[in-house]
Short mmCIF file of C-alpha atoms and ligand atoms in Angstrom, two decimals:
data_model
loop_
_atom_site.label_atom_id
_atom_site.label_comp_id
_atom_site.label_asym_id
_atom_site.label_seq_id
_atom_site.Cartn_x
_atom_site.Cartn_y
_atom_site.Cartn_z
CA MET A 1 139.00 158.24 138.17
CA PRO A 2 138.94 155.42 140.16
CA ALA A 3 140.51 151.61 139.27
CA THR A 4 138.35 148.75 138.49
CA CYS A 5 140.03 145.19 139.64
CA VAL A 6 139.27 141.94 138.81
CA ILE A 7 140.05 139.51 141.44
CA GLY A 8 139.47 135.51 141.46
CA LEU A 9 137.24 134.16 143.63
CA GLN A 10 138.53 129.74 143.36
CA TRP A 11 141.50 128.68 143.23
CA GLY A 12 142.78 130.60 140.27
CA ASP A 13 142.39 130.11 136.10
CA GLU A 14 138.46 131.59 136.62
CA ALA A 15 139.58 132.95 133.44
CA LYS A 16 140.35 136.38 134.99
CA GLY A 17 142.95 137.41 131.31
CA LYS A 18 139.02 136.98 128.75
CA LEU A 19 137.89 139.71 130.93
CA VAL A 20 140.33 141.66 131.51
CA ASP A 21 141.10 141.91 127.46
CA LEU A 22 137.22 142.49 127.85
CA LEU A 23 137.38 145.44 130.37
CA ALA A 24 140.61 146.76 129.17
CA PRO A 25 139.75 149.20 126.26
CA LYS A 26 137.45 151.09 128.78
CA HIS A 27 140.56 151.94 130.65
CA ASP A 28 143.62 153.23 130.36
CA VAL A 29 146.30 151.38 132.26
CA VAL A 30 146.23 147.53 133.34
CA VAL A 31 147.89 146.72 135.56
CA ARG A 32 149.66 143.12 137.38
CA TYR A 33 150.24 143.98 141.06
CA GLN A 34 151.32 140.60 142.43
CA GLY A 35 152.52 137.30 141.45
CA GLY A 36 154.76 136.18 138.65
CA ALA A 37 155.11 133.50 135.62
CA ASN A 38 153.09 130.97 137.97
CA ALA A 39 150.05 132.92 135.90
CA GLY A 40 148.82 132.13 133.25
CA HIS A 41 145.90 134.33 131.74
CA THR A 42 144.76 133.42 127.99
CA VAL A 43 143.43 136.52 126.20
CA VAL A 44 141.52 135.07 122.83
CA SER A 45 141.48 137.37 120.28
CA GLY A 46 139.75 136.02 116.92
CA LYS A 47 141.61 133.12 115.96
CA GLU A 48 144.82 134.13 117.91
CA VAL A 49 145.04 132.81 121.41
CA TYR A 50 147.41 134.60 123.64
CA LYS A 51 148.88 132.74 126.76
CA LEU A 52 149.95 136.08 129.31
CA HIS A 53 152.44 134.82 132.09
CA HIS A 54 153.93 138.47 133.26
CA VAL A 55 152.76 141.01 130.81
CA PRO A 56 148.87 142.39 132.10
CA SER A 57 146.25 140.82 129.98
CA GLY A 58 145.62 144.24 128.33
CA ILE A 59 148.67 144.39 126.03
CA LEU A 60 146.44 144.11 122.51
CA ALA A 61 145.39 147.58 122.94
CA PRO A 62 148.13 149.54 122.45
CA GLN A 63 147.03 152.90 123.64
CA ILE A 64 146.00 151.30 126.58
CA GLN A 65 149.57 151.58 129.38
CA ASN A 66 150.41 148.36 130.77
CA VAL A 67 152.03 148.35 134.19
CA ILE A 68 153.72 145.11 135.83
CA ALA A 69 153.44 146.75 139.73
CA PRO A 70 156.03 146.43 143.15
CA GLY A 71 154.20 143.87 143.84
CA VAL A 72 155.19 141.17 141.33
CA VAL A 73 158.30 138.46 141.39
CA ILE A 74 159.59 139.08 137.67
CA GLU A 75 161.30 135.93 135.91
CA PRO A 76 163.47 138.26 133.67
CA ASN A 77 163.93 135.14 131.03
CA MET A 78 160.58 134.43 131.11
CA LEU A 79 159.68 137.94 130.77
CA ILE A 80 161.55 138.49 127.98
CA GLN A 81 160.24 135.24 126.30
CA GLU A 82 156.95 136.44 126.44
CA LEU A 83 157.30 139.91 125.03
CA THR A 84 159.81 138.06 121.89
CA GLY A 85 156.71 136.00 121.39
CA LEU A 86 153.91 138.32 121.45
CA GLU A 87 156.08 140.50 118.94
CA ALA A 88 156.91 138.14 116.60
CA ARG A 89 152.75 138.23 116.12
CA GLY A 90 153.24 141.34 115.34
CA ILE A 91 152.62 143.16 119.01
CA SER A 92 154.93 145.38 120.34
CA PRO A 93 154.58 145.02 124.20
CA ARG A 94 157.81 147.06 124.64
CA SER A 95 155.87 150.77 123.59
CA ASN A 96 153.48 150.35 126.39
CA LEU A 97 154.85 148.13 128.97
CA LYS A 98 156.46 149.65 132.12
CA ILE A 99 158.01 147.37 134.55
CA SER A 100 158.56 148.62 138.73
CA GLU A 101 161.98 148.99 139.22
CA ARG A 102 160.87 147.94 142.99
CA ALA A 103 159.79 144.63 141.71
CA HIS A 104 161.82 141.45 142.55
CA VAL A 105 163.69 139.70 140.61
CA VAL A 106 163.05 135.64 140.79
CA MET A 107 166.92 134.90 140.47
CA PRO A 108 168.10 131.49 138.94
CA TRP A 109 168.88 130.35 142.71
CA HIS A 110 165.67 130.68 142.49
CA LEU A 111 164.31 128.33 140.02
CA LEU A 112 166.50 125.41 141.94
CA GLU A 113 165.40 125.90 145.36
CA ASP A 114 161.64 125.75 144.16
CA ARG A 115 162.35 122.78 142.20
CA ALA A 116 163.82 121.20 144.77
CA MET A 117 161.71 121.96 147.58
CA ASN A 118 158.44 120.82 145.26
CA LYS A 119 159.12 117.37 146.14
CA THR A 120 158.67 118.39 149.75
CA VAL A 121 155.53 116.73 152.24
CA VAL A 122 153.97 119.26 153.94
CA ASN A 123 150.61 118.80 155.58
CA GLY A 124 150.70 114.62 154.26
CA GLU A 125 151.24 116.28 150.23
CA SER A 126 153.27 118.56 148.52
CA ILE A 127 152.29 122.15 147.23
CA GLY A 128 152.93 121.05 143.61
CA THR A 129 154.30 124.66 142.90
CA THR A 130 154.66 125.77 139.49
CA ASN A 131 158.06 125.75 139.75
CA ARG A 132 158.56 129.04 138.78
CA GLY A 133 160.37 130.32 141.90
CA ILE A 134 157.97 132.15 143.70
CA GLY A 135 158.46 130.88 146.95
CA PRO A 136 161.94 131.70 147.05
CA CYS A 137 161.46 134.68 145.23
CA TYR A 138 159.01 136.09 147.64
CA ARG A 139 160.71 134.49 150.53
CA ASP A 140 164.19 136.79 149.52
CA LYS A 141 162.02 139.64 149.35
CA VAL A 142 160.11 139.02 153.21
CA GLY A 143 163.93 138.14 154.21
CA ARG A 144 165.74 142.14 152.64
CA THR A 145 169.33 140.25 153.18
CA TYR A 146 169.38 138.30 149.16
CA ALA A 147 166.98 140.23 147.51
CA MET A 148 167.59 141.31 144.02
CA ARG A 149 165.08 144.12 142.60
CA MET A 150 164.62 145.07 139.65
CA ALA A 151 166.53 148.36 140.33
CA ASP A 152 169.45 146.13 141.04
CA LEU A 153 169.70 144.51 137.51
CA VAL A 154 170.47 148.15 136.07
CA SER A 155 172.75 149.35 139.01
CA PRO A 156 176.43 149.75 138.78
CA GLU A 157 176.81 147.85 142.00
CA LEU A 158 175.22 144.24 140.07
CA PRO A 159 178.54 142.43 140.22
CA ASN A 160 179.09 143.01 143.55
CA ARG A 161 175.47 142.03 144.99
CA ILE A 162 175.21 139.27 142.99
CA GLU A 163 178.62 137.93 144.49
CA GLU A 164 177.52 138.45 147.91
CA ILE A 165 174.13 136.46 147.32
CA ILE A 166 175.82 133.99 145.65
CA ARG A 167 178.26 133.52 148.64
CA ALA A 168 175.45 133.12 150.87
CA LYS A 169 173.50 131.18 148.75
CA ARG A 170 175.91 128.49 147.97
CA THR A 171 175.90 127.42 151.96
CA LEU A 172 172.04 127.67 152.59
CA LEU A 173 171.19 125.58 149.23
CA ALA A 174 174.13 123.18 150.67
CA SER A 175 172.02 120.78 151.72
CA LEU A 176 168.68 121.32 149.28
CA ILE A 177 170.45 121.29 145.77
CA SER A 178 173.44 119.13 143.98
CA SER A 179 176.32 119.66 143.73
CA GLU A 180 176.67 120.00 140.24
CA GLU A 181 172.92 122.73 140.58
CA LEU A 182 175.50 124.55 143.14
CA ALA A 183 178.11 124.62 140.19
CA GLU A 184 175.65 126.83 138.26
CA LEU A 185 175.40 129.37 140.58
CA ASP A 186 178.93 131.24 138.93
CA PRO A 187 179.05 134.81 140.01
CA GLU A 188 180.18 135.68 136.81
CA LYS A 189 177.95 133.98 134.34
CA ILE A 190 175.38 134.69 136.39
CA THR A 191 175.81 138.59 136.26
CA ALA A 192 176.49 138.81 132.22
CA VAL A 193 173.20 136.91 132.48
CA CYS A 194 171.91 139.42 134.35
CA GLN A 195 173.50 142.75 132.21
CA ARG A 196 171.55 140.80 128.84
CA TRP A 197 168.49 141.53 130.73
CA ALA A 198 169.24 144.45 131.58
CA GLN A 199 170.33 145.46 128.25
CA SER A 200 166.65 144.05 127.11
CA LEU A 201 164.68 145.22 129.56
CA GLY A 202 166.32 148.59 130.46
CA GLY A 203 164.01 150.67 128.47
CA MET A 204 160.80 149.66 130.53
CA ILE A 205 162.24 148.83 134.23
CA GLY A 206 161.53 152.93 135.84
CA ASP A 207 158.89 154.01 138.21
CA THR A 208 155.73 152.89 138.32
CA THR A 209 154.39 154.18 141.80
CA TYR A 210 154.25 158.08 141.02
CA PHE A 211 152.95 156.72 137.86
CA LEU A 212 149.96 155.35 139.22
CA HIS A 213 149.37 158.64 141.27
CA ASP A 214 149.76 160.70 138.61
CA GLN A 215 147.47 158.57 136.17
CA LEU A 216 144.87 159.02 139.01
CA ASP A 217 145.32 162.62 139.75
CA ALA A 218 144.69 163.41 135.67
CA GLY A 219 141.55 161.14 136.22
CA LYS A 220 142.56 157.96 134.03
CA LYS A 221 140.76 154.79 134.95
CA LEU A 222 142.97 151.74 136.50
CA LEU A 223 142.01 148.10 135.56
CA MET A 224 143.61 146.32 138.33
CA GLU A 225 144.40 142.57 136.76
CA GLY A 226 144.54 139.65 140.29
CA ALA A 227 146.62 136.95 139.29
CA GLN A 228 146.06 133.71 141.09
CA GLY A 229 142.34 133.52 143.13
CA SER A 230 141.36 134.25 146.58
CA LEU A 231 141.51 130.79 147.87
CA LEU A 232 145.57 130.98 146.83
CA ASP A 233 145.82 133.95 149.05
CA ILE A 234 149.07 133.40 151.70
CA ASP A 235 147.26 134.79 154.47
CA HIS A 236 143.44 134.32 154.01
CA GLY A 237 143.63 130.94 151.31
CA THR A 238 144.23 127.29 152.44
CA PHE A 239 147.83 127.62 153.53
CA PRO A 240 150.05 126.29 153.06
CA PHE A 241 148.18 124.84 149.43
CA VAL A 242 148.35 128.68 148.74
CA THR A 243 150.79 130.97 146.57
CA SER A 244 153.52 133.32 148.33
CA SER A 245 151.17 136.83 147.47
CA ASN A 246 147.90 138.28 148.61
CA ALA A 247 146.11 136.92 144.70
CA SER A 248 142.87 137.84 146.64
CA GLY A 249 141.13 141.88 146.61
CA VAL A 250 143.19 142.27 149.86
CA GLY A 251 146.27 142.68 147.73
CA VAL A 252 145.30 145.13 145.25
CA CYS A 253 146.72 148.32 147.02
CA SER A 254 149.62 147.14 148.73
CA GLY A 255 150.94 145.23 145.51
CA SER A 256 150.14 148.53 142.83
CA GLY A 257 151.09 151.05 145.27
CA VAL A 258 147.46 152.27 144.62
CA PRO A 259 145.67 153.85 148.06
CA PRO A 260 142.40 152.46 149.06
CA ARG A 261 140.20 154.93 148.26
CA ALA A 262 141.41 154.88 144.81
CA ILE A 263 139.45 151.29 144.28
CA LYS A 264 135.38 151.80 142.98
CA ARG A 265 134.69 148.47 141.59
CA MET A 266 135.36 144.83 142.31
CA ILE A 267 134.31 142.31 140.33
CA GLY A 268 134.60 138.81 141.58
CA VAL A 269 135.43 135.85 138.67
CA ALA A 270 134.06 132.34 139.39
CA LYS A 271 133.88 129.39 137.29
CA ALA A 272 130.55 127.87 137.32
CA TYR A 273 132.24 124.69 139.24
CA SER A 274 135.24 124.83 140.23
CA THR A 275 138.87 123.46 139.58
CA ARG A 276 142.11 123.38 141.23
CA VAL A 277 145.92 122.80 140.05
CA GLY A 278 148.39 121.27 142.98
CA GLY A 279 148.57 119.71 145.99
CA GLY A 280 145.49 120.85 148.82
CA PRO A 281 142.02 120.12 150.01
CA PHE A 282 139.42 120.29 148.09
CA PRO A 283 136.20 119.51 149.32
CA THR A 284 133.93 119.39 146.12
CA GLU A 285 136.38 117.04 144.01
CA LEU A 286 134.86 114.40 141.65
CA LEU A 287 137.02 111.83 141.22
CA ASP A 288 135.05 110.23 138.97
CA GLU A 289 133.78 110.38 135.28
CA THR A 290 131.69 113.89 136.33
CA GLY A 291 135.41 115.18 137.12
CA ASN A 292 136.61 114.09 134.18
CA LYS A 293 133.83 115.00 132.04
CA ILE A 294 134.53 118.72 133.24
CA ARG A 295 137.95 118.29 132.75
CA GLU A 296 137.92 117.17 129.05
CA ILE A 297 134.83 119.98 127.93
CA GLY A 298 135.94 122.72 129.54
CA ARG A 299 139.82 121.98 128.54
CA GLU A 300 141.04 122.50 131.98
CA TYR A 301 145.03 121.33 131.70
CA GLY A 302 147.12 124.01 133.16
CA THR A 303 148.06 127.49 130.67
CA THR A 304 151.52 127.48 132.76
CA THR A 305 152.47 124.27 133.49
CA GLY A 306 149.96 121.59 131.59
CA ARG A 307 148.83 120.14 134.32
CA PRO A 308 145.56 118.48 134.12
CA ARG A 309 143.21 120.25 136.85
CA ARG A 310 141.42 118.52 139.33
CA CYS A 311 138.12 119.71 138.52
CA GLY A 312 134.87 119.47 140.82
CA TRP A 313 130.92 120.91 141.49
CA PHE A 314 130.81 124.53 142.59
CA ASP A 315 131.46 125.28 145.98
CA ALA A 316 129.50 128.28 147.81
CA VAL A 317 130.88 127.75 150.53
CA ALA A 318 134.00 128.85 149.73
CA VAL A 319 133.28 131.73 147.07
CA ARG A 320 130.77 132.90 149.50
CA TYR A 321 134.04 133.20 151.85
CA THR A 322 136.43 134.78 148.95
CA ALA A 323 133.73 136.93 147.60
CA ARG A 324 133.36 138.82 151.34
CA LEU A 325 136.92 138.76 151.38
CA SER A 326 137.88 140.51 148.20
CA GLY A 327 134.47 142.42 149.35
CA ALA A 328 133.57 141.20 145.08
CA ASP A 329 130.52 144.02 144.01
CA TYR A 330 129.90 141.35 141.43
CA LEU A 331 129.96 138.43 140.34
CA SER A 332 131.72 137.44 136.38
CA LEU A 333 130.07 133.78 135.93
CA MET A 334 132.63 131.79 133.56
CA MET A 335 132.46 128.65 131.47
CA LEU A 336 128.65 128.39 132.01
CA ASP A 337 128.67 126.43 128.27
CA VAL A 338 130.63 123.61 129.60
CA LEU A 339 127.69 122.67 132.06
CA SER A 340 125.35 122.28 129.87
CA HIS A 341 126.36 118.65 129.26
CA PHE A 342 125.07 117.71 132.26
CA GLU A 343 121.47 115.83 133.84
CA GLU A 344 121.87 117.58 136.72
CA LEU A 345 124.56 119.90 138.83
CA LYS A 346 125.40 120.16 142.33
CA VAL A 347 126.36 123.49 144.07
CA CYS A 348 127.87 123.00 148.03
CA VAL A 349 125.55 125.11 150.11
CA ALA A 350 127.20 123.92 153.70
CA TYR A 351 130.34 121.48 154.76
CA GLU A 352 129.45 119.06 157.56
CA ILE A 353 132.46 118.22 159.18
CA ASP A 354 132.53 114.83 162.02
CA GLY A 355 129.12 114.97 161.65
CA GLU A 356 127.88 119.13 162.62
CA ARG A 357 127.23 121.14 159.69
CA THR A 358 128.96 124.17 159.38
CA ASP A 359 128.85 127.40 156.24
CA ARG A 360 132.42 128.63 157.08
CA LEU A 361 136.21 127.48 155.91
CA PRO A 362 138.10 126.45 158.65
CA CYS A 363 141.11 126.95 158.63
CA GLN A 364 143.52 123.74 159.94
CA PRO A 365 143.89 121.88 156.14
CA GLU A 366 143.38 118.50 158.08
CA LEU A 367 139.67 119.86 159.10
CA MET A 368 139.27 121.23 155.21
CA ARG A 369 139.93 117.37 154.47
CA ARG A 370 137.06 116.25 156.74
CA CYS A 371 134.99 118.60 155.05
CA LYS A 372 131.73 116.80 153.49
CA PRO A 373 130.30 119.03 151.19
CA VAL A 374 126.61 119.37 151.59
CA TYR A 375 125.04 119.35 148.02
CA GLU A 376 121.28 121.03 146.17
CA THR A 377 120.96 119.85 143.32
CA LEU A 378 119.68 121.49 140.45
CA PRO A 379 118.40 120.72 137.29
CA GLY A 380 121.17 120.79 134.23
CA TRP A 381 119.57 122.73 131.02
CA ASN A 382 121.26 120.47 128.73
CA GLN A 383 120.67 122.52 125.98
CA ASP A 384 123.90 124.48 124.00
CA VAL A 385 124.54 127.92 125.25
CA THR A 386 127.87 128.63 123.24
CA SER A 387 125.63 131.32 121.12
CA VAL A 388 123.78 133.55 123.88
CA ARG A 389 124.22 137.10 123.97
CA LYS A 390 121.51 138.11 125.81
CA LEU A 391 120.40 137.25 129.58
CA GLU A 392 116.58 136.68 128.10
CA ASP A 393 117.83 134.12 125.76
CA PHE A 394 119.27 131.46 128.56
CA PRO A 395 117.32 128.43 128.78
CA LEU A 396 115.64 128.70 132.53
CA LYS A 397 117.33 126.28 134.11
CA ALA A 398 120.51 127.89 133.36
CA ARG A 399 118.84 131.26 134.78
CA GLN A 400 118.01 129.24 137.91
CA TYR A 401 121.13 127.97 138.25
CA MET A 402 123.24 131.35 137.93
CA ASP A 403 120.30 133.02 140.37
CA ARG A 404 120.49 130.71 143.22
CA ILE A 405 124.90 131.16 142.67
CA SER A 406 124.19 134.98 143.06
CA GLU A 407 121.87 134.18 145.80
CA LEU A 408 123.96 131.66 147.83
CA ILE A 409 127.07 133.86 147.72
CA SER A 410 125.43 137.06 147.92
CA VAL A 411 126.72 138.80 144.98
CA PRO A 412 124.51 140.02 142.24
CA LEU A 413 125.52 138.96 138.87
CA GLY A 414 127.83 141.36 136.75
CA VAL A 415 128.64 139.51 134.09
CA LEU A 416 127.89 135.72 132.08
CA SER A 417 130.63 133.64 130.35
CA VAL A 418 129.41 130.92 127.60
CA GLY A 419 132.86 130.40 125.83
CA PRO A 420 136.58 131.66 125.31
CA ASP A 421 135.81 134.21 122.28
CA ARG A 422 135.08 138.10 122.74
CA GLU A 423 131.76 137.66 121.86
CA GLN A 424 130.71 134.81 123.92
CA THR A 425 130.28 136.86 127.12
CA ILE A 426 127.12 138.90 128.23
CA PHE A 427 127.90 142.38 130.74
CA LEU A 428 124.94 143.30 132.97
CA ILE A 429 126.47 145.68 133.93
P1 GDP B 1 143.09 132.96 133.81
O1 GDP B 1 144.12 132.69 134.52
O2 GDP B 1 142.11 133.32 135.14
O3 GDP B 1 142.94 133.97 133.44
O4 GDP B 1 142.29 131.46 133.48
P2 GDP B 1 143.14 130.57 132.65
O5 GDP B 1 143.47 131.40 131.31
O6 GDP B 1 144.24 129.90 133.08
O7 GDP B 1 142.18 130.01 132.33
C1 GDP B 1 140.88 130.14 131.01
C2 GDP B 1 140.72 128.75 130.01
O8 GDP B 1 139.40 129.03 129.39
C3 GDP B 1 141.07 129.81 129.12
O9 GDP B 1 141.60 128.55 128.21
C4 GDP B 1 139.93 130.56 128.56
O10 GDP B 1 140.27 130.65 126.74
C5 GDP B 1 139.44 129.38 128.59
N1 GDP B 1 137.55 130.18 128.78
C6 GDP B 1 137.39 131.64 129.17
N2 GDP B 1 136.10 131.68 129.17
C7 GDP B 1 135.72 130.44 128.89
C8 GDP B 1 134.27 129.72 128.98
O11 GDP B 1 132.61 130.79 129.24
N3 GDP B 1 133.71 128.52 128.54
C9 GDP B 1 134.76 128.27 128.04
N4 GDP B 1 134.29 127.09 127.31
N5 GDP B 1 136.59 129.00 128.40
C10 GDP B 1 136.59 129.86 128.60
P1 IMO B 2 146.66 132.22 137.47
O1 IMO B 2 146.96 133.75 137.32
C1 IMO B 2 145.98 128.17 139.41
C2 IMO B 2 148.77 127.36 142.63
C3 IMO B 2 150.28 126.12 142.36
C4 IMO B 2 150.47 125.28 143.47
C5 IMO B 2 150.01 126.56 144.20
C6 IMO B 2 151.45 127.61 144.94
O2 IMO B 2 146.48 131.82 136.54
O3 IMO B 2 144.97 131.62 137.86
P2 IMO B 2 153.60 128.53 143.43
O4 IMO B 2 154.27 128.26 142.22
O5 IMO B 2 152.64 130.14 143.05
O6 IMO B 2 154.18 129.18 144.49
O7 IMO B 2 152.53 127.84 143.30
O8 IMO B 2 149.48 127.40 143.82
N1 IMO B 2 149.14 128.38 141.66
C7 IMO B 2 147.94 128.47 140.41
N2 IMO B 2 146.59 127.93 140.15
N3 IMO B 2 146.20 129.23 138.30
C8 IMO B 2 147.41 129.75 139.12
O9 IMO B 2 147.34 131.01 138.32
C9 IMO B 2 147.97 129.64 139.59
N4 IMO B 2 149.11 129.90 139.99
C10 IMO B 2 149.91 129.23 141.55
O10 IMO B 2 149.44 125.18 140.93
O11 IMO B 2 149.04 124.72 143.68
MG1 MG B 3 145.14 130.54 134.71
#
């Protein structure tokens, strides 16, 4: 009956979308439960490449129900674009997608605010958000007074609600955004936009919480699709250079409305190296030819924003922390093929902070910035692995690398990935 969770163990983009798409046919429902259009999950099906932002990665299989749960923040324009894009490619996402009426709406003022705030320097650098209105929307959710939920879009109270919020936002945002932008906040226009959203999405908006409870009672299998990664978790990540939701395993229940006892299996997903987009400390970052080589071979450019991703060696200190935080039962180790082209590989096994060795991730960004990685060097395998389909067929040195990572983070290997295609996956579980 229970749920399996797919959780990123790094700073996002660990190839969660690929894994969710592969696991989906063994489940009845796929659930996105936090984040919003900041996520960019890639699913490759034959020659087709799908980039999903709100829509759960189970959408390609028509028999699977997909749910956008209360913890997600939805930018309806982008969601509608995403649905239209899928429809143009012969998929009918509207027939197997439910959107929670409790999910919060990213409103036009949230997008303006995110863009304006993104220039702000915090702890020496800017967060470098995806500009998708995520932080401002979650801020209003927690603040409650000026929040908008999907249920409000279909409520007869909508015009009053918009008017009320805009009146307050015009004052609150006056020092942050330009007068031209403030003028964009026109109650009548925005009400009309919301009505169009409601018309397009209304048929899918409703309860998802009772629905998921009923599914569990009926013995159905749920697949929970995490967005971002555990190091971007608002409470437990590399704050303030994080996103605004619980992106680690601890967020599954609060975001979805599914109780902890329903969770049976946590699959932690990590790349065989590290990447990060946006600001914030990154101890194993490689600002040299090796980093560039990882970026080019791994095509490490953002799925949502197209920004080049910062690249570095695998950080076993950080992933040991997130594997414990997220309760990973298995590790899904991705992008192994990218490391086929290196003479030697490094894995960070500890940090040195001002000459003191530690195997723990510090809390303060200034301490994280001073972390010097202590590396263990392993030989590269220098052999193409993209056509490996069985564990035994990996070169010995690749096995040694994977086993060492598994040992360092104390999580058994569950899935190995040697390329973006579905076939390029080795399941050990
Ligand atoms: P997500 O946000 O965690 O779903 O990950 P993204 O989709 O943002 O980024 C992962 C990228 O790596 C996508 O372009 C995938 O198609 C690609 N990918 C997935 N697995 C592999 C792999 O094993 N090797 C390579 N080379 N690419 C992969
Ligand atoms: P997926 O689900 C990688 C990063 C942004 C920025 C920080 C805050 O595809 O793994 P936000 O817009 O959320 O306020 O930005 O978080 N970020 C991601 N990085 N993958 C993601 O999602 C991300 N979602 C947000 O780059 O540093
Ligand atoms: Mg991504």
